[in-house]
GROMACS .gro file of C-alpha atoms in nm:
model
  186
    1SER     CA    1  16.188  11.503  11.883
    2GLY     CA    2  16.354  11.677  12.158
    3GLY     CA    3  16.700  11.718  12.327
    4ARG     CA    4  16.920  11.613  12.616
    5VAL     CA    5  17.202  11.776  12.795
    6ARG     CA    6  17.440  11.586  13.007
    7LEU     CA    7  17.722  11.724  13.227
    8ALA     CA    8  17.943  11.504  13.418
    9SER     CA    9  18.249  11.530  13.646
   10GLN     CA   10  18.479  11.234  13.743
   11TRP     CA   11  18.776  11.230  13.962
   12GLY     CA   12  19.013  10.973  14.105
   13LYS     CA   13  19.360  10.884  14.238
   14ASN     CA   14  19.642  10.739  14.033
   15GLU     CA   15  19.734  10.400  14.168
   16GLY     CA   16  20.086  10.390  14.329
   17SER     CA   17  20.136  10.766  14.351
   18ASN     CA   18  19.997  11.073  14.509
   19GLY     CA   19  19.859  11.219  14.193
   20ARG     CA   20  19.486  11.295  14.163
   21TRP     CA   21  19.289  11.358  13.839
   22ARG     CA   22  18.970  11.541  13.739
   23LEU     CA   23  18.763  11.513  13.418
   24TYR     CA   24  18.482  11.727  13.294
   25GLU     CA   25  18.244  11.626  13.014
   26GLY     CA   26  17.943  11.775  12.845
   27THR     CA   27  17.712  11.638  12.584
   28VAL     CA   28  17.435  11.805  12.392
   29SER     CA   29  17.200  11.600  12.183
   30GLY     CA   30  16.906  11.712  11.958
   31PHE     CA   31  16.656  11.487  11.777
   32PHE     CA   32  16.438  11.616  11.497
   33ASN     CA   33  16.143  11.437  11.332
   34VAL     CA   34  16.166  11.419  10.953
   35PRO     CA   35  15.818  11.443  10.784
   36ILE     CA   36  15.722  11.113  10.634
   37PHE     CA   37  15.645  11.123  10.253
   38GLN     CA   38  15.698  10.744  10.182
   39GLN     CA   39  15.427  10.488  10.287
   40TRP     CA   40  15.710  10.244  10.373
   41ALA     CA   41  15.851  10.459  10.651
   42LYS     CA   42  15.699  10.464  11.004
   43GLN     CA   43  15.932  10.712  11.153
   44GLN     CA   44  16.241  10.916  11.038
   45VAL     CA   45  16.460  11.117  11.270
   46ILE     CA   46  16.788  11.320  11.243
   47ALA     CA   47  16.986  11.293  11.565
   48LEU     CA   48  17.271  11.532  11.633
   49ASN     CA   49  17.521  11.524  11.909
   50LEU     CA   50  17.816  11.724  12.041
   51HIS     CA   51  18.050  11.584  12.307
   52ALA     CA   52  18.345  11.756  12.477
   53ALA     CA   53  18.569  11.655  12.755
   54HIS     CA   54  18.863  11.826  12.938
   55THR     CA   55  19.113  11.703  13.203
   56PRO     CA   56  19.238  12.027  13.393
   57THR     CA   57  19.482  11.824  13.608
   58TRP     CA   58  19.665  11.667  13.314
   59ASP     CA   59  20.050  11.668  13.347
   60PRO     CA   60  20.203  11.691  12.993
   61ALA     CA   61  20.540  11.573  13.135
   62SER     CA   62  20.428  11.240  13.286
   63ALA     CA   63  20.130  11.002  13.340
   64GLN     CA   64  20.078  11.170  13.678
   65ASN     CA   65  19.731  11.331  13.730
   66ARG     CA   66  19.578  11.165  13.432
   67PRO     CA   67  19.271  10.962  13.424
   68PRO     CA   68  19.299  10.595  13.300
   69ALA     CA   69  19.262  10.580  12.913
   70TYR     CA   70  18.927  10.399  12.956
   71LEU     CA   71  18.786  10.699  13.143
   72GLY     CA   72  18.957  11.015  12.997
   73ALA     CA   73  18.911  11.233  12.698
   74ARG     CA   74  18.927  10.957  12.445
   75LEU     CA   75  18.783  10.884  12.104
   76GLY     CA   76  18.718  10.559  11.934
   77GLY     CA   77  18.503  10.254  12.028
   78LEU     CA   78  18.144  10.211  12.119
   79MET     CA   79  18.018  10.565  12.133
   80ARG     CA   80  18.244  10.825  11.946
   81LEU     CA   81  18.449  10.773  11.631
   82ARG     CA   82  18.296  10.415  11.608
   83GLY     CA   83  18.535  10.325  11.306
   84TYR     CA   84  18.820  10.314  11.538
   85ARG     CA   85  18.912  10.071  11.799
   86GLY     CA   86  18.833  10.174  12.167
   87SER     CA   87  19.039  10.467  12.305
   88ARG     CA   88  19.225  10.494  11.979
   89PHE     CA   89  19.283  10.875  12.042
   90TYR     CA   90  19.345  10.985  12.399
   91ASP     CA   91  19.476  11.330  12.523
   92ARG     CA   92  19.386  11.613  12.760
   93SER     CA   93  19.061  11.716  12.589
   94ASN     CA   94  18.833  11.607  12.310
   95TRP     CA   95  18.556  11.740  12.085
   96VAL     CA   96  18.337  11.533  11.863
   97TYR     CA   97  18.034  11.585  11.653
   98SER     CA   98  17.799  11.288  11.555
   99ALA     CA   99  17.494  11.282  11.323
  100GLU     CA  100  17.252  10.989  11.259
  101TYR     CA  101  16.960  10.948  11.023
  102ARG     CA  102  16.732  10.690  11.192
  103LEU     CA  103  16.455  10.520  10.999
  104ILE     CA  104  16.198  10.276  11.132
  105PRO     CA  105  16.023  10.101  10.843
  106ARG     CA  106  15.655   9.992  10.847
  107TRP     CA  107  15.765   9.648  10.736
  108GLN     CA  108  15.843   9.440  11.043
  109PRO     CA  109  15.968   9.094  10.970
  110LEU     CA  110  16.137   9.038  11.298
  111ALA     CA  111  15.802   9.044  11.508
  112THR     CA  112  15.675   8.738  11.329
  113ALA     CA  113  16.006   8.545  11.323
  114LEU     CA  114  16.115   8.620  11.690
  115GLY     CA  115  15.752   8.616  11.808
  116LYS     CA  116  15.740   8.242  11.739
  117LEU     CA  117  16.034   8.200  11.979
  118GLY     CA  118  15.840   8.412  12.251
  119TYR     CA  119  16.012   8.746  12.197
  120ARG     CA  120  15.831   9.077  12.152
  121VAL     CA  121  15.993   9.297  11.892
  122PRO     CA  122  15.792   9.623  11.848
  123TRP     CA  123  16.034   9.784  11.601
  124TRP     CA  124  16.369   9.775  11.421
  125GLN     CA  125  16.556  10.073  11.294
  126LEU     CA  126  16.811  10.135  11.005
  127THR     CA  127  17.077  10.404  11.067
  128LEU     CA  128  17.323  10.599  10.862
  129PHE     CA  129  17.576  10.787  11.083
  130ALA     CA  130  17.889  10.997  11.072
  131ASP     CA  131  18.129  11.098  11.358
  132SER     CA  132  18.401  11.366  11.338
  133GLY     CA  133  18.629  11.482  11.609
  134ARG     CA  134  18.977  11.489  11.764
  135VAL     CA  135  19.163  11.509  12.083
  136ALA     CA  136  19.403  11.783  12.167
  137PRO     CA  137  19.662  11.874  12.439
  138HIS     CA  138  19.446  12.203  12.519
  139PHE     CA  139  19.083  12.284  12.507
  140ASP     CA  140  19.107  12.496  12.200
  141LEU     CA  141  18.821  12.513  11.945
  142HIS     CA  142  19.067  12.605  11.674
  143ASP     CA  143  19.285  12.303  11.741
  144PHE     CA  144  18.992  12.085  11.768
  145HIS     CA  145  18.884  12.176  11.417
  146GLN     CA  146  19.223  12.103  11.250
  147ASN     CA  147  19.277  11.751  11.107
  148MET     CA  148  18.965  11.595  11.248
  149LYS     CA  149  18.912  11.227  11.222
  150THR     CA  150  18.591  11.100  11.068
  151THR     CA  151  18.404  10.777  11.053
  152THR     CA  152  18.092  10.677  10.856
  153GLY     CA  153  17.875  10.376  10.885
  154LEU     CA  154  17.555  10.184  10.883
  155GLY     CA  155  17.364  10.065  11.186
  156LEU     CA  156  17.082   9.829  11.279
  157ARG     CA  157  16.879   9.871  11.602
  158ILE     CA  158  16.647   9.610  11.727
  159LEU     CA  159  16.414   9.674  12.019
  160ALA     CA  160  16.351   9.332  12.175
  161GLU     CA  161  16.183   9.274  12.506
  162GLY     CA  162  16.238   9.644  12.603
  163LEU     CA  163  16.620   9.619  12.533
  164LEU     CA  164  16.765   9.808  12.243
  165VAL     CA  165  17.035   9.612  12.064
  166ARG     CA  166  17.263   9.833  11.853
  167ILE     CA  167  17.490   9.693  11.572
  168ASP     CA  168  17.700   9.946  11.391
  169PHE     CA  169  17.936   9.886  11.102
  170ALA     CA  170  18.168  10.174  11.078
  171ARG     CA  171  18.470  10.273  10.856
  172SER     CA  172  18.761  10.505  10.918
  173GLU     CA  173  19.072  10.591  10.712
  174GLU     CA  174  19.267  10.343  10.923
  175GLU     CA  175  19.022  10.054  10.981
  176SER     CA  176  18.670   9.931  11.009
  177ALA     CA  177  18.487   9.808  11.296
  178THR     CA  178  18.175   9.628  11.385
  179VAL     CA  179  18.024   9.751  11.722
  180VAL     CA  180  17.757   9.553  11.921
  181ALA     CA  181  17.613   9.746  12.215
  182ILE     CA  182  17.305   9.810  12.426
  183ASP     CA  183  17.122  10.137  12.371
  184GLN     CA  184  17.184  10.426  12.111
  185ALA     CA  185  17.521  10.579  12.089
  186PHE     CA  186  17.353  10.899  12.191
   0.00000   0.00000   0.00000
């Protein structure tokens, strides 16, 4: 249980022009223990996340003063709206909610199987998740909550040798995706 707040600022210069861009991001996460009533569960957590980003230098008439798509206010890919390809949605601002139910079962078949190969696997985790958000040309809460895109999915987390491997199977209205990454989405 607990929480985390992250504020970040990025800036840069557009290649081949005199344009400069700035991006501000904020993330708030909360983690809540769920009481264990089943003997097969070792730990259950509800994890909630809110992420917002804004590019005040954005020039709507040209690509001038915009961050590259892989850095800007984008949704889709490894962390947010996982059921869409990377940077599927990109605009001046974004707003996204994420929720995960994380379950660590008492049954631990990976410790034995991978232990024979010399790997330490203290736990593995099953996850149910949903992401909902959108990008917009202005930082406006009303706009953000109109026609939001949503993804849902299942995940598997494996802590092996101190490294958390995340495998998410996500689905959206356009496509589905399998995401393999290091560390939790939030």
